[in-house]
Tab-separated table of C-alpha atoms and ligand atoms in Angstrom:
chain	number	residue	atom	x	y	z
A	1	MET	CA	-50.436	-55.935	-35.046
A	2	SER	CA	-48.278	-58.877	-35.939
A	3	HIS	CA	-45.029	-56.971	-35.393
A	4	GLN	CA	-45.762	-56.688	-31.708
A	5	GLU	CA	-45.991	-60.452	-31.409
A	6	ILE	CA	-43.334	-61.899	-33.687
A	7	ALA	CA	-39.918	-60.263	-33.933
A	8	ARG	CA	-38.319	-60.624	-37.365
A	9	PRO	CA	-34.536	-60.170	-37.207
A	10	ALA	CA	-32.546	-58.925	-40.210
A	11	THR	CA	-28.837	-58.956	-41.006
A	12	ALA	CA	-26.962	-56.451	-43.190
A	13	LYS	CA	-23.638	-57.403	-44.750
A	14	ARG	CA	-20.717	-55.483	-46.157
A	15	SER	CA	-21.929	-54.486	-49.631
A	16	SER	CA	-20.256	-53.510	-52.853
A	17	ALA	CA	-20.705	-49.991	-54.259
A	18	LEU	CA	-24.308	-48.730	-54.122
A	19	LYS	CA	-25.562	-47.429	-57.475
A	20	GLY	CA	-28.814	-46.215	-58.968
A	21	THR	CA	-31.752	-43.980	-58.160
A	22	ALA	CA	-34.105	-44.089	-55.202
A	23	ARG	CA	-37.320	-42.060	-54.979
A	24	MET	CA	-38.322	-41.114	-51.467
A	25	PRO	CA	-41.757	-41.920	-50.052
A	26	GLY	CA	-43.851	-39.068	-48.662
A	27	ASP	CA	-42.837	-37.133	-45.589
A	28	LYS	CA	-44.316	-38.621	-42.419
A	29	SER	CA	-45.003	-35.319	-40.660
A	30	ILE	CA	-46.771	-33.826	-43.678
A	31	SER	CA	-48.682	-37.061	-44.337
A	32	HIS	CA	-50.127	-37.182	-40.794
A	33	ARG	CA	-51.164	-33.546	-41.072
A	34	SER	CA	-52.663	-34.056	-44.542
A	35	PHE	CA	-55.019	-36.727	-43.192
A	36	MET	CA	-55.856	-34.666	-40.099
A	37	PHE	CA	-56.456	-31.313	-41.727
A	38	GLY	CA	-58.151	-32.873	-44.754
A	39	GLY	CA	-60.403	-34.862	-42.395
A	40	LEU	CA	-61.299	-31.688	-40.525
A	41	ALA	CA	-61.702	-29.198	-43.378
A	42	SER	CA	-64.973	-28.587	-45.218
A	43	GLY	CA	-65.173	-30.122	-48.689
A	44	GLU	CA	-62.710	-32.275	-50.539
A	45	THR	CA	-58.969	-32.736	-49.992
A	46	ARG	CA	-56.918	-34.661	-52.549
A	47	ILE	CA	-53.500	-36.015	-51.572
A	48	THR	CA	-50.792	-37.537	-53.746
A	49	GLY	CA	-47.450	-38.878	-52.538
A	50	LEU	CA	-48.849	-39.745	-49.099
A	51	LEU	CA	-46.625	-41.987	-46.972
A	52	GLU	CA	-48.568	-45.217	-46.589
A	53	GLY	CA	-46.692	-46.278	-43.459
A	54	GLU	CA	-48.542	-47.832	-40.529
A	55	ASP	CA	-48.316	-44.678	-38.384
A	56	VAL	CA	-49.986	-42.483	-40.982
A	57	LEU	CA	-52.673	-45.041	-41.800
A	58	ARG	CA	-53.604	-45.097	-38.100
A	59	THR	CA	-54.170	-41.345	-38.239
A	60	GLY	CA	-56.424	-41.904	-41.251
A	61	GLU	CA	-58.401	-44.528	-39.314
A	62	ALA	CA	-58.781	-42.133	-36.368
A	63	MET	CA	-60.121	-39.378	-38.633
A	64	LYS	CA	-62.576	-41.855	-40.172
A	65	ALA	CA	-63.737	-42.880	-36.690
A	66	MET	CA	-64.564	-39.206	-36.072
A	67	GLY	CA	-66.601	-38.671	-39.223
A	68	ALA	CA	-64.200	-38.021	-42.110
A	69	ARG	CA	-64.593	-40.014	-45.332
A	70	ILE	CA	-61.250	-41.205	-46.665
A	71	GLU	CA	-60.813	-43.290	-49.803
A	72	LYS	CA	-57.996	-44.172	-52.139
A	73	HIS	CA	-58.540	-43.917	-55.900
A	74	GLY	CA	-55.500	-44.939	-57.917
A	75	ASP	CA	-52.554	-42.960	-56.569
A	76	GLU	CA	-54.715	-40.376	-54.902
A	77	TRP	CA	-56.294	-40.207	-51.452
A	78	ILE	CA	-59.610	-38.362	-51.479
A	79	ILE	CA	-61.059	-37.014	-48.251
A	80	GLN	CA	-64.412	-35.467	-47.440
A	81	GLY	CA	-63.844	-33.581	-44.210
A	82	THR	CA	-66.316	-32.930	-41.412
A	83	GLY	CA	-65.837	-29.152	-41.214
A	84	ASN	CA	-63.972	-27.418	-38.382
A	85	GLY	CA	-65.714	-27.977	-35.048
A	86	CYS	CA	-67.756	-30.908	-36.377
A	87	LEU	CA	-65.762	-34.030	-35.444
A	88	LEU	CA	-67.906	-36.815	-33.999
A	89	GLU	CA	-67.301	-38.772	-30.808
A	90	PRO	CA	-65.510	-41.995	-31.765
A	91	ARG	CA	-67.368	-45.163	-30.741
A	92	ALA	CA	-64.191	-47.076	-29.825
A	93	PRO	CA	-60.717	-46.188	-28.523
A	94	LEU	CA	-58.425	-44.629	-31.145
A	95	ASP	CA	-55.472	-47.006	-31.605
A	96	PHE	CA	-52.335	-45.121	-32.669
A	97	GLY	CA	-50.001	-48.118	-32.670
A	98	ASN	CA	-46.405	-46.799	-32.502
A	99	ALA	CA	-47.210	-43.215	-33.528
A	100	GLY	CA	-46.280	-40.350	-31.203
A	101	THR	CA	-47.112	-37.696	-33.784
A	102	GLY	CA	-50.522	-39.151	-34.667
A	103	SER	CA	-51.571	-39.548	-31.038
A	104	ARG	CA	-50.236	-36.254	-29.652
A	105	LEU	CA	-51.588	-34.102	-32.483
A	106	THR	CA	-54.965	-35.846	-32.294
A	107	MET	CA	-55.134	-35.220	-28.532
A	108	GLY	CA	-54.886	-31.527	-29.342
A	109	LEU	CA	-57.327	-31.767	-32.204
A	110	VAL	CA	-60.122	-33.489	-30.215
A	111	GLY	CA	-59.266	-32.448	-26.652
A	112	THR	CA	-61.365	-29.295	-26.802
A	113	TYR	CA	-64.464	-31.147	-28.074
A	114	ASP	CA	-67.318	-31.737	-25.663
A	115	MET	CA	-66.924	-35.518	-25.996
A	116	GLU	CA	-64.932	-38.462	-24.650
A	117	THR	CA	-62.002	-39.840	-26.606
A	118	THR	CA	-59.775	-42.729	-25.568
A	119	PHE	CA	-56.230	-43.152	-26.900
A	120	ILE	CA	-54.390	-46.466	-26.951
A	121	GLY	CA	-51.097	-47.582	-28.500
A	122	ASP	CA	-48.393	-50.230	-28.520
A	123	ALA	CA	-45.850	-50.951	-25.762
A	124	SER	CA	-43.466	-48.242	-27.017
A	125	LEU	CA	-46.140	-45.521	-27.292
A	126	SER	CA	-47.610	-46.466	-23.903
A	127	LYS	CA	-44.266	-45.632	-22.269
A	128	ARG	CA	-43.950	-42.175	-23.835
A	129	PRO	CA	-44.719	-38.984	-21.879
A	130	MET	CA	-48.045	-37.360	-22.710
A	131	ALA	CA	-48.035	-34.730	-19.918
A	132	ARG	CA	-46.302	-32.363	-22.324
A	133	VAL	CA	-49.544	-32.257	-24.335
A	134	LEU	CA	-52.041	-32.844	-21.510
A	135	ASP	CA	-50.738	-29.954	-19.362
A	136	PRO	CA	-51.607	-27.173	-21.840
A	137	LEU	CA	-54.868	-28.944	-22.698
A	138	ARG	CA	-55.834	-28.937	-19.006
A	139	GLU	CA	-55.271	-25.162	-18.999
A	140	MET	CA	-57.802	-24.936	-21.834
A	141	GLY	CA	-60.400	-26.834	-19.796
A	142	VAL	CA	-59.808	-30.405	-20.956
A	143	GLN	CA	-60.220	-33.167	-18.356
A	144	VAL	CA	-58.059	-36.263	-18.348
A	145	LEU	CA	-60.639	-38.768	-17.117
A	146	LYS	CA	-58.275	-41.742	-17.060
A	147	SER	CA	-54.617	-42.348	-17.744
A	148	ALA	CA	-51.864	-44.794	-16.893
A	149	PRO	CA	-49.455	-43.585	-14.165
A	150	GLY	CA	-47.441	-40.505	-15.152
A	151	ASP	CA	-49.982	-39.248	-17.742
A	152	ARG	CA	-49.344	-42.124	-20.117
A	153	MET	CA	-51.594	-43.994	-22.516
A	154	PRO	CA	-54.136	-45.581	-22.424
A	155	LEU	CA	-55.885	-42.334	-21.557
A	156	THR	CA	-59.307	-40.757	-21.946
A	157	LEU	CA	-60.003	-37.075	-22.556
A	158	ARG	CA	-63.215	-35.131	-22.017
A	159	GLY	CA	-63.459	-31.662	-23.463
A	160	PRO	CA	-65.314	-28.701	-21.921
A	161	ARG	CA	-68.533	-27.160	-23.338
A	162	GLN	CA	-66.367	-24.288	-24.448
A	163	ALA	CA	-62.568	-24.283	-24.280
A	164	ALA	CA	-60.555	-21.292	-23.040
A	165	PRO	CA	-57.847	-19.841	-25.279
A	166	ILE	CA	-54.380	-19.735	-23.705
A	167	THR	CA	-50.941	-18.326	-24.339
A	168	TYR	CA	-48.486	-21.187	-24.002
A	169	ARG	CA	-44.694	-21.122	-24.054
A	170	VAL	CA	-43.568	-24.586	-25.137
A	171	PRO	CA	-41.083	-25.726	-22.478
A	172	MET	CA	-39.081	-28.085	-24.718
A	173	ALA	CA	-38.221	-28.017	-28.436
A	174	SER	CA	-41.218	-30.012	-29.669
A	175	ALA	CA	-43.215	-29.587	-32.861
A	176	GLN	CA	-45.703	-32.096	-31.520
A	177	VAL	CA	-46.503	-30.005	-28.435
A	178	LYS	CA	-46.626	-26.789	-30.464
A	179	SER	CA	-48.968	-28.450	-32.936
A	180	ALA	CA	-51.225	-30.005	-30.298
A	181	VAL	CA	-51.885	-26.589	-28.734
A	182	LEU	CA	-52.488	-24.939	-32.119
A	183	LEU	CA	-54.919	-27.706	-33.092
A	184	ALA	CA	-56.725	-27.349	-29.756
A	185	GLY	CA	-56.995	-23.651	-30.643
A	186	LEU	CA	-58.904	-24.512	-33.812
A	187	ASN	CA	-61.986	-25.436	-31.747
A	188	THR	CA	-61.589	-22.673	-29.146
A	189	PRO	CA	-63.156	-19.211	-29.358
A	190	GLY	CA	-60.681	-16.320	-29.556
A	191	VAL	CA	-56.945	-16.386	-30.139
A	192	THR	CA	-54.682	-19.173	-28.891
A	193	THR	CA	-50.982	-18.237	-28.820
A	194	VAL	CA	-47.996	-20.567	-28.815
A	195	ILE	CA	-44.573	-19.166	-27.988
A	196	GLU	CA	-41.653	-21.120	-29.345
A	197	ALA	CA	-38.116	-20.163	-28.272
A	198	VAL	CA	-36.363	-22.421	-30.804
A	199	ILE	CA	-37.935	-23.113	-34.181
A	200	THR	CA	-39.072	-26.709	-34.736
A	201	ARG	CA	-40.567	-28.162	-37.912
A	202	ASP	CA	-43.174	-25.681	-39.120
A	203	HIS	CA	-45.495	-27.929	-41.146
A	204	THR	CA	-48.523	-27.318	-38.904
A	205	GLU	CA	-48.275	-23.541	-39.296
A	206	LYS	CA	-47.708	-23.637	-43.054
A	207	MET	CA	-50.367	-26.228	-43.786
A	208	LEU	CA	-53.040	-24.657	-41.559
A	209	GLN	CA	-52.482	-21.368	-43.393
A	210	GLY	CA	-52.885	-23.270	-46.658
A	211	PHE	CA	-56.204	-24.705	-45.428
A	212	GLY	CA	-57.394	-21.145	-44.708
A	213	ALA	CA	-56.873	-20.857	-40.934
A	214	ASN	CA	-56.340	-17.366	-39.585
A	215	LEU	CA	-52.823	-18.048	-38.266
A	216	GLU	CA	-49.949	-15.600	-38.043
A	217	VAL	CA	-46.342	-16.027	-36.983
A	218	GLU	CA	-44.264	-13.192	-35.613
A	219	THR	CA	-40.591	-13.619	-34.773
A	220	ASP	CA	-39.340	-11.140	-32.162
A	221	ALA	CA	-35.892	-9.542	-31.865
A	222	ASP	CA	-34.617	-12.558	-29.858
A	223	GLY	CA	-35.729	-14.997	-32.549
A	224	VAL	CA	-38.647	-16.223	-30.412
A	225	ARG	CA	-41.694	-17.143	-32.472
A	226	HIS	CA	-45.203	-16.082	-31.449
A	227	ILE	CA	-47.792	-18.143	-33.312
A	228	ARG	CA	-51.387	-16.959	-33.054
A	229	ILE	CA	-54.389	-18.876	-34.289
A	230	GLU	CA	-57.952	-17.635	-34.288
A	231	GLY	CA	-60.330	-20.431	-33.364
A	232	GLN	CA	-63.596	-21.573	-34.903
A	233	GLY	CA	-62.751	-20.346	-38.406
A	234	LYS	CA	-63.434	-22.190	-41.618
A	235	LEU	CA	-60.937	-24.638	-43.113
A	236	SER	CA	-61.363	-25.584	-46.770
A	237	GLY	CA	-60.214	-28.762	-48.504
A	238	GLN	CA	-56.924	-28.538	-50.431
A	239	THR	CA	-54.907	-30.400	-53.048
A	240	ILE	CA	-51.628	-31.612	-51.559
A	241	ALA	CA	-48.573	-33.238	-53.166
A	242	VAL	CA	-46.546	-34.614	-50.247
A	243	PRO	CA	-42.780	-34.183	-50.800
A	244	GLY	CA	-40.355	-37.023	-49.992
A	245	ASP	CA	-39.244	-37.582	-46.402
A	246	PRO	CA	-35.766	-36.256	-45.535
A	247	SER	CA	-35.741	-38.430	-42.400
A	248	SER	CA	-36.138	-41.540	-44.597
A	249	ALA	CA	-33.676	-40.221	-47.202
A	250	ALA	CA	-31.110	-40.124	-44.383
A	251	PHE	CA	-30.684	-43.926	-44.559
A	252	PRO	CA	-29.714	-44.423	-48.222
A	253	LEU	CA	-27.790	-41.149	-47.987
A	254	VAL	CA	-25.530	-42.292	-45.135
A	255	ALA	CA	-25.274	-45.793	-46.649
A	256	ALA	CA	-23.922	-44.323	-49.906
A	257	LEU	CA	-21.437	-42.130	-48.024
A	258	LEU	CA	-20.081	-45.139	-46.130
A	259	VAL	CA	-19.968	-47.894	-48.771
A	260	PRO	CA	-16.832	-47.335	-50.904
A	261	GLY	CA	-17.392	-46.555	-54.587
A	262	SER	CA	-21.075	-45.639	-54.159
A	263	ASP	CA	-22.767	-43.034	-56.333
A	264	ILE	CA	-26.550	-42.725	-56.005
A	265	LEU	CA	-29.347	-40.271	-56.721
A	266	ILE	CA	-32.056	-39.763	-54.108
A	267	GLU	CA	-35.059	-38.082	-55.709
A	268	ASN	CA	-37.765	-35.883	-54.236
A	269	VAL	CA	-36.354	-34.838	-50.861
A	270	LEU	CA	-38.084	-32.139	-48.784
A	271	MET	CA	-35.550	-29.366	-48.080
A	272	ASN	CA	-37.540	-27.304	-45.570
A	273	PRO	CA	-34.811	-25.658	-43.432
A	274	THR	CA	-36.425	-26.969	-40.230
A	275	ARG	CA	-35.549	-30.479	-41.466
A	276	THR	CA	-32.094	-30.246	-43.072
A	277	GLY	CA	-29.745	-30.336	-40.059
A	278	LEU	CA	-28.351	-33.746	-41.032
A	279	ILE	CA	-27.301	-32.544	-44.493
A	280	THR	CA	-25.617	-29.467	-42.966
A	281	THR	CA	-23.733	-31.711	-40.533
A	282	LEU	CA	-22.674	-34.274	-43.128
A	283	LEU	CA	-21.409	-31.496	-45.426
A	284	GLU	CA	-19.311	-30.207	-42.519
A	285	MET	CA	-17.947	-33.741	-42.113
A	286	GLY	CA	-16.794	-33.697	-45.736
A	287	ALA	CA	-19.662	-35.570	-47.395
A	288	GLU	CA	-20.058	-35.269	-51.156
A	289	ILE	CA	-23.737	-34.380	-51.440
A	290	GLU	CA	-24.882	-32.373	-54.437
A	291	LEU	CA	-28.276	-30.689	-54.457
A	292	LEU	CA	-29.786	-31.050	-57.928
A	293	ASN	CA	-32.997	-29.876	-59.509
A	294	GLN	CA	-33.866	-27.577	-56.618
A	295	ARG	CA	-37.482	-26.529	-56.910
A	296	ASN	CA	-40.546	-25.426	-54.994
A	297	ALA	CA	-43.456	-27.848	-54.856
A	298	GLY	CA	-46.686	-26.915	-53.063
A	299	GLY	CA	-44.946	-24.265	-50.952
A	300	GLU	CA	-42.015	-26.464	-49.891
A	301	ASP	CA	-38.432	-26.597	-51.171
A	302	VAL	CA	-37.568	-29.956	-52.717
A	303	ALA	CA	-34.362	-31.282	-54.316
A	304	ASP	CA	-32.720	-34.439	-55.645
A	305	LEU	CA	-29.514	-35.451	-53.884
A	306	ARG	CA	-26.508	-36.958	-55.626
A	307	VAL	CA	-24.459	-38.763	-53.008
A	308	ARG	CA	-20.983	-40.250	-53.468
A	309	SER	CA	-18.967	-42.260	-50.962
A	310	SER	CA	-16.826	-39.882	-48.946
A	311	GLU	CA	-14.084	-39.800	-46.353
A	312	LEU	CA	-15.765	-38.277	-43.321
A	313	LYS	CA	-14.182	-36.335	-40.471
A	314	GLY	CA	-15.571	-36.023	-36.949
A	315	VAL	CA	-17.228	-32.715	-35.989
A	316	THR	CA	-18.999	-31.129	-33.042
A	317	VAL	CA	-22.727	-30.826	-33.723
A	318	PRO	CA	-24.093	-27.830	-31.804
A	319	ALA	CA	-27.102	-28.259	-29.529
A	320	GLU	CA	-29.029	-25.525	-31.419
A	321	ARG	CA	-29.110	-27.772	-34.475
A	322	ALA	CA	-30.903	-30.610	-32.703
A	323	PRO	CA	-34.511	-29.629	-33.601
A	324	SER	CA	-33.707	-29.646	-37.334
A	325	MET	CA	-32.271	-33.183	-37.229
A	326	ILE	CA	-33.871	-34.701	-34.154
A	327	ASP	CA	-34.821	-37.987	-35.855
A	328	GLU	CA	-31.473	-38.293	-37.663
A	329	TYR	CA	-29.067	-38.716	-34.721
A	330	PRO	CA	-29.113	-42.541	-34.791
A	331	VAL	CA	-27.957	-42.630	-38.411
A	332	LEU	CA	-25.526	-39.736	-37.852
A	333	ALA	CA	-23.985	-41.761	-35.009
A	334	VAL	CA	-23.490	-44.612	-37.495
A	335	ALA	CA	-21.816	-42.217	-39.967
A	336	ALA	CA	-19.611	-40.982	-37.097
A	337	ALA	CA	-18.506	-44.577	-36.430
A	338	PHE	CA	-16.760	-44.482	-39.837
A	339	ALA	CA	-15.416	-40.902	-39.583
A	340	GLU	CA	-11.872	-39.978	-38.705
A	341	GLY	CA	-11.646	-38.659	-35.150
A	342	GLU	CA	-14.380	-37.754	-32.703
A	343	THR	CA	-17.939	-36.630	-33.385
A	344	LEU	CA	-19.651	-34.941	-30.453
A	345	MET	CA	-23.437	-34.540	-30.529
A	346	GLN	CA	-24.971	-32.214	-27.947
A	347	GLY	CA	-28.432	-31.145	-26.805
A	348	LEU	CA	-29.912	-34.628	-27.182
A	349	ASP	CA	-32.254	-34.744	-24.163
A	350	GLU	CA	-35.345	-35.179	-26.380
A	351	LEU	CA	-33.844	-38.407	-27.787
A	352	ARG	CA	-34.571	-40.040	-24.438
A	353	VAL	CA	-38.349	-39.889	-25.087
A	354	LYS	CA	-38.663	-41.033	-28.706
A	355	GLU	CA	-39.998	-44.442	-29.853
A	356	SER	CA	-37.243	-45.762	-27.548
A	357	ASP	CA	-34.633	-44.073	-25.367
A	358	ARG	CA	-32.708	-43.476	-28.582
A	359	LEU	CA	-29.576	-42.192	-26.915
A	360	ALA	CA	-29.186	-45.384	-24.877
A	361	ALA	CA	-30.282	-47.614	-27.782
A	362	VAL	CA	-27.701	-46.044	-30.112
A	363	ALA	CA	-24.887	-46.210	-27.544
A	364	ARG	CA	-25.619	-49.891	-26.779
A	365	GLY	CA	-25.877	-50.705	-30.498
A	366	LEU	CA	-22.551	-49.019	-31.238
A	367	GLU	CA	-20.810	-50.748	-28.319
A	368	THR	CA	-22.150	-54.155	-29.346
A	369	ASN	CA	-20.616	-53.557	-32.759
A	370	GLY	CA	-17.181	-52.554	-31.538
A	371	VAL	CA	-17.529	-48.761	-31.777
A	372	ASP	CA	-15.739	-46.596	-29.221
A	373	CYS	CA	-18.350	-44.184	-27.818
A	374	SER	CA	-19.438	-42.453	-24.634
A	375	GLU	CA	-22.893	-41.338	-23.584
A	376	GLY	CA	-23.931	-38.540	-21.235
A	377	HIS	CA	-27.344	-37.388	-20.060
A	378	ASP	CA	-27.829	-35.305	-23.232
A	379	TRP	CA	-24.782	-35.982	-25.383
A	380	LEU	CA	-23.058	-38.716	-27.338
A	381	SER	CA	-19.465	-38.890	-28.458
A	382	VAL	CA	-18.320	-41.364	-31.115
A	383	ARG	CA	-14.742	-42.103	-32.154
A	384	GLY	CA	-14.714	-43.501	-35.673
A	385	ARG	CA	-12.828	-46.149	-37.660
A	386	PRO	CA	-12.688	-44.916	-41.284
A	387	ASP	CA	-11.838	-48.377	-42.669
A	388	GLY	CA	-14.634	-50.057	-40.692
A	389	LYS	CA	-12.078	-52.627	-39.423
A	390	GLY	CA	-13.236	-54.556	-36.407
A	391	LEU	CA	-16.725	-53.036	-36.601
A	392	GLY	CA	-19.914	-55.106	-36.702
A	393	GLY	CA	-20.608	-58.626	-35.526
A	394	GLY	CA	-23.247	-57.628	-32.978
A	395	THR	CA	-27.003	-57.964	-32.577
A	396	VAL	CA	-28.790	-54.707	-31.829
A	397	ALA	CA	-31.852	-54.421	-29.565
A	398	THR	CA	-34.276	-52.179	-31.475
A	399	HIS	CA	-36.875	-51.635	-28.682
A	400	LEU	CA	-39.751	-51.266	-31.198
A	401	ASP	CA	-37.912	-48.344	-32.819
A	402	HIS	CA	-37.859	-48.174	-36.627
A	403	ARG	CA	-34.999	-45.666	-36.792
A	404	ILE	CA	-32.748	-47.818	-34.604
A	405	ALA	CA	-33.408	-50.786	-36.914
A	406	MET	CA	-32.673	-48.874	-40.144
A	407	SER	CA	-29.599	-47.092	-38.735
A	408	PHE	CA	-27.859	-50.291	-37.695
A	409	LEU	CA	-28.711	-52.048	-40.956
A	410	VAL	CA	-26.938	-49.129	-42.660
A	411	MET	CA	-23.967	-49.795	-40.398
A	412	GLY	CA	-23.865	-53.407	-41.562
A	413	PHE	CA	-23.468	-52.377	-45.247
A	414	ALA	CA	-20.060	-50.832	-44.430
A	415	ALA	CA	-18.766	-52.685	-41.351
A	416	GLU	CA	-16.224	-55.473	-41.606
A	417	LYS	CA	-18.608	-57.986	-40.002
A	418	PRO	CA	-22.392	-58.283	-40.486
A	419	VAL	CA	-24.774	-56.376	-38.220
A	420	THR	CA	-28.029	-57.957	-37.056
A	421	VAL	CA	-31.079	-56.119	-35.713
A	422	ASP	CA	-33.419	-58.118	-33.486
A	423	ASP	CA	-36.553	-56.892	-35.298
A	424	GLN	CA	-37.229	-55.287	-38.670
A	425	SER	CA	-41.042	-55.232	-38.418
A	426	MET	CA	-41.256	-51.691	-37.071
A	427	ILE	CA	-39.623	-50.289	-40.217
A	428	ALA	CA	-43.115	-50.452	-41.750
A	429	THR	CA	-44.294	-47.664	-39.448
A	430	SER	CA	-42.343	-45.037	-41.410
A	431	PHE	CA	-40.551	-46.534	-44.418
A	432	PRO	CA	-42.209	-49.730	-45.698
A	433	GLU	CA	-40.114	-49.597	-48.900
A	434	PHE	CA	-36.764	-49.539	-47.051
A	435	MET	CA	-35.664	-53.148	-47.580
A	436	GLY	CA	-36.578	-53.292	-51.272
A	437	LEU	CA	-35.151	-49.869	-52.007
A	438	MET	CA	-31.803	-50.617	-50.330
A	439	ALA	CA	-31.567	-54.003	-52.084
A	440	GLU	CA	-32.162	-52.274	-55.439
A	441	LEU	CA	-29.240	-49.960	-54.772
A	442	GLY	CA	-27.113	-53.079	-54.204
A	443	ALA	CA	-27.151	-53.352	-50.413
A	444	GLU	CA	-27.054	-56.854	-48.929
A	445	ILE	CA	-29.712	-57.671	-46.353
A	446	ASP	CA	-31.084	-61.064	-45.277
B	501	S3P	C1	-42.691	-34.663	-35.404
B	501	S3P	C2	-41.981	-33.987	-34.444
B	501	S3P	C3	-40.785	-34.534	-33.776
B	501	S3P	C4	-40.245	-35.771	-34.482
B	501	S3P	C5	-41.336	-36.705	-34.922
B	501	S3P	C6	-42.299	-36.003	-35.863
B	501	S3P	C7	-43.864	-34.010	-36.010
B	501	S3P	O1	-41.123	-34.871	-32.456
B	501	S3P	O2	-39.328	-36.461	-33.647
B	501	S3P	O3	-40.786	-37.839	-35.573
B	501	S3P	O4	-44.332	-34.475	-37.085
B	501	S3P	O5	-44.334	-33.013	-35.455
B	501	S3P	P1	-41.092	-33.767	-31.267
B	501	S3P	O6	-41.898	-32.636	-31.708
B	501	S3P	O7	-41.643	-34.454	-30.072
B	501	S3P	O8	-39.639	-33.436	-31.117
């Protein structure tokens, strides 16, 4: 893709009050799963509100390469799925670009098929650990025929004639690992069980139930979840309206909190409790965020958010909250740079293995822009400057990471001096509308 070859820098400048309404594009996690489960289910799936970011489109291409028919008619994506157990061997490697979710979930989905599947991706994805998914798949009988050192992509899987169901306790808080094992269970006889000590986003469980899978979740007295899926059942096509992405909403939200005089409305935000840790944290910091028009759409809670610029105070964010805001720490760190006092974020070990080492990328970006911060193995502490004085003026290395790029552009809207990111191209993987949408609210970006 062109963004791997030519870096396109962008600079954000101190902006006057942000005003207006922004409608959020579809949630990335739900969009990936809509293409996957629609591509697998029998019959027709119709999707509106799908995120048309590069990551999700790659998942669509992968499902097409394995036999699904996927077309867009007007605003609607229409899928004819293969039927559970009926994916076809792809003729060429599946290229997932930058997408951890697309690649890891698909490894689970196809791993248990008696066929060979090769996974490739960009420089960022090729550095990310895949053992977390390959280890449980090996227990189910999947062979890893080839891989780069340390179980990394490019890699080739070969499934067994018949996979063995397992009971697997997920060793880290990861919805991707949980989901990969559950999806492997779809093509495995008997009951596959995933044990999850800390709840992570639950879209796979909810959506598979919606598609008709025999899946049950039991939470024991210690709050540990036992998720059981019966394999080789029928999945039937569904109609899905994808709610707006709270992880994308985080950027205009924090921008409006930081730019004095701002008052914006962010429409159509998914409020699933496994995804709302950032809002909880910002409210604790003193943010003026009003939840309007709260409703249920297609089984998910959704709301519009009215956000006004606010004087923020530093807080301690507990480690237990990390799974519900794992993708939002970069932009929270930017908010903390403008808060009074110290913000301490704990339990961040998973940030080390995202599209970049996000903990290091955030700390370096803050330092380059004059923010006082310290970084530990799994924590970050930021001491803020409420007036933004002396902040900015640096160029941030984004390391092919969309959320690093968007977070530091948000910083530039409120800092005294402009903030430059070395590449904006990756923003298209998750939020292609970001630049236009921020400019419409009044933010200044070149
Ligand atoms: C996702 C899970 C999270 C998150 C990612 C999307 C998903 O990753 O960071 O952006 O859709 O399942 P982990 O499960 O690896 O924490």
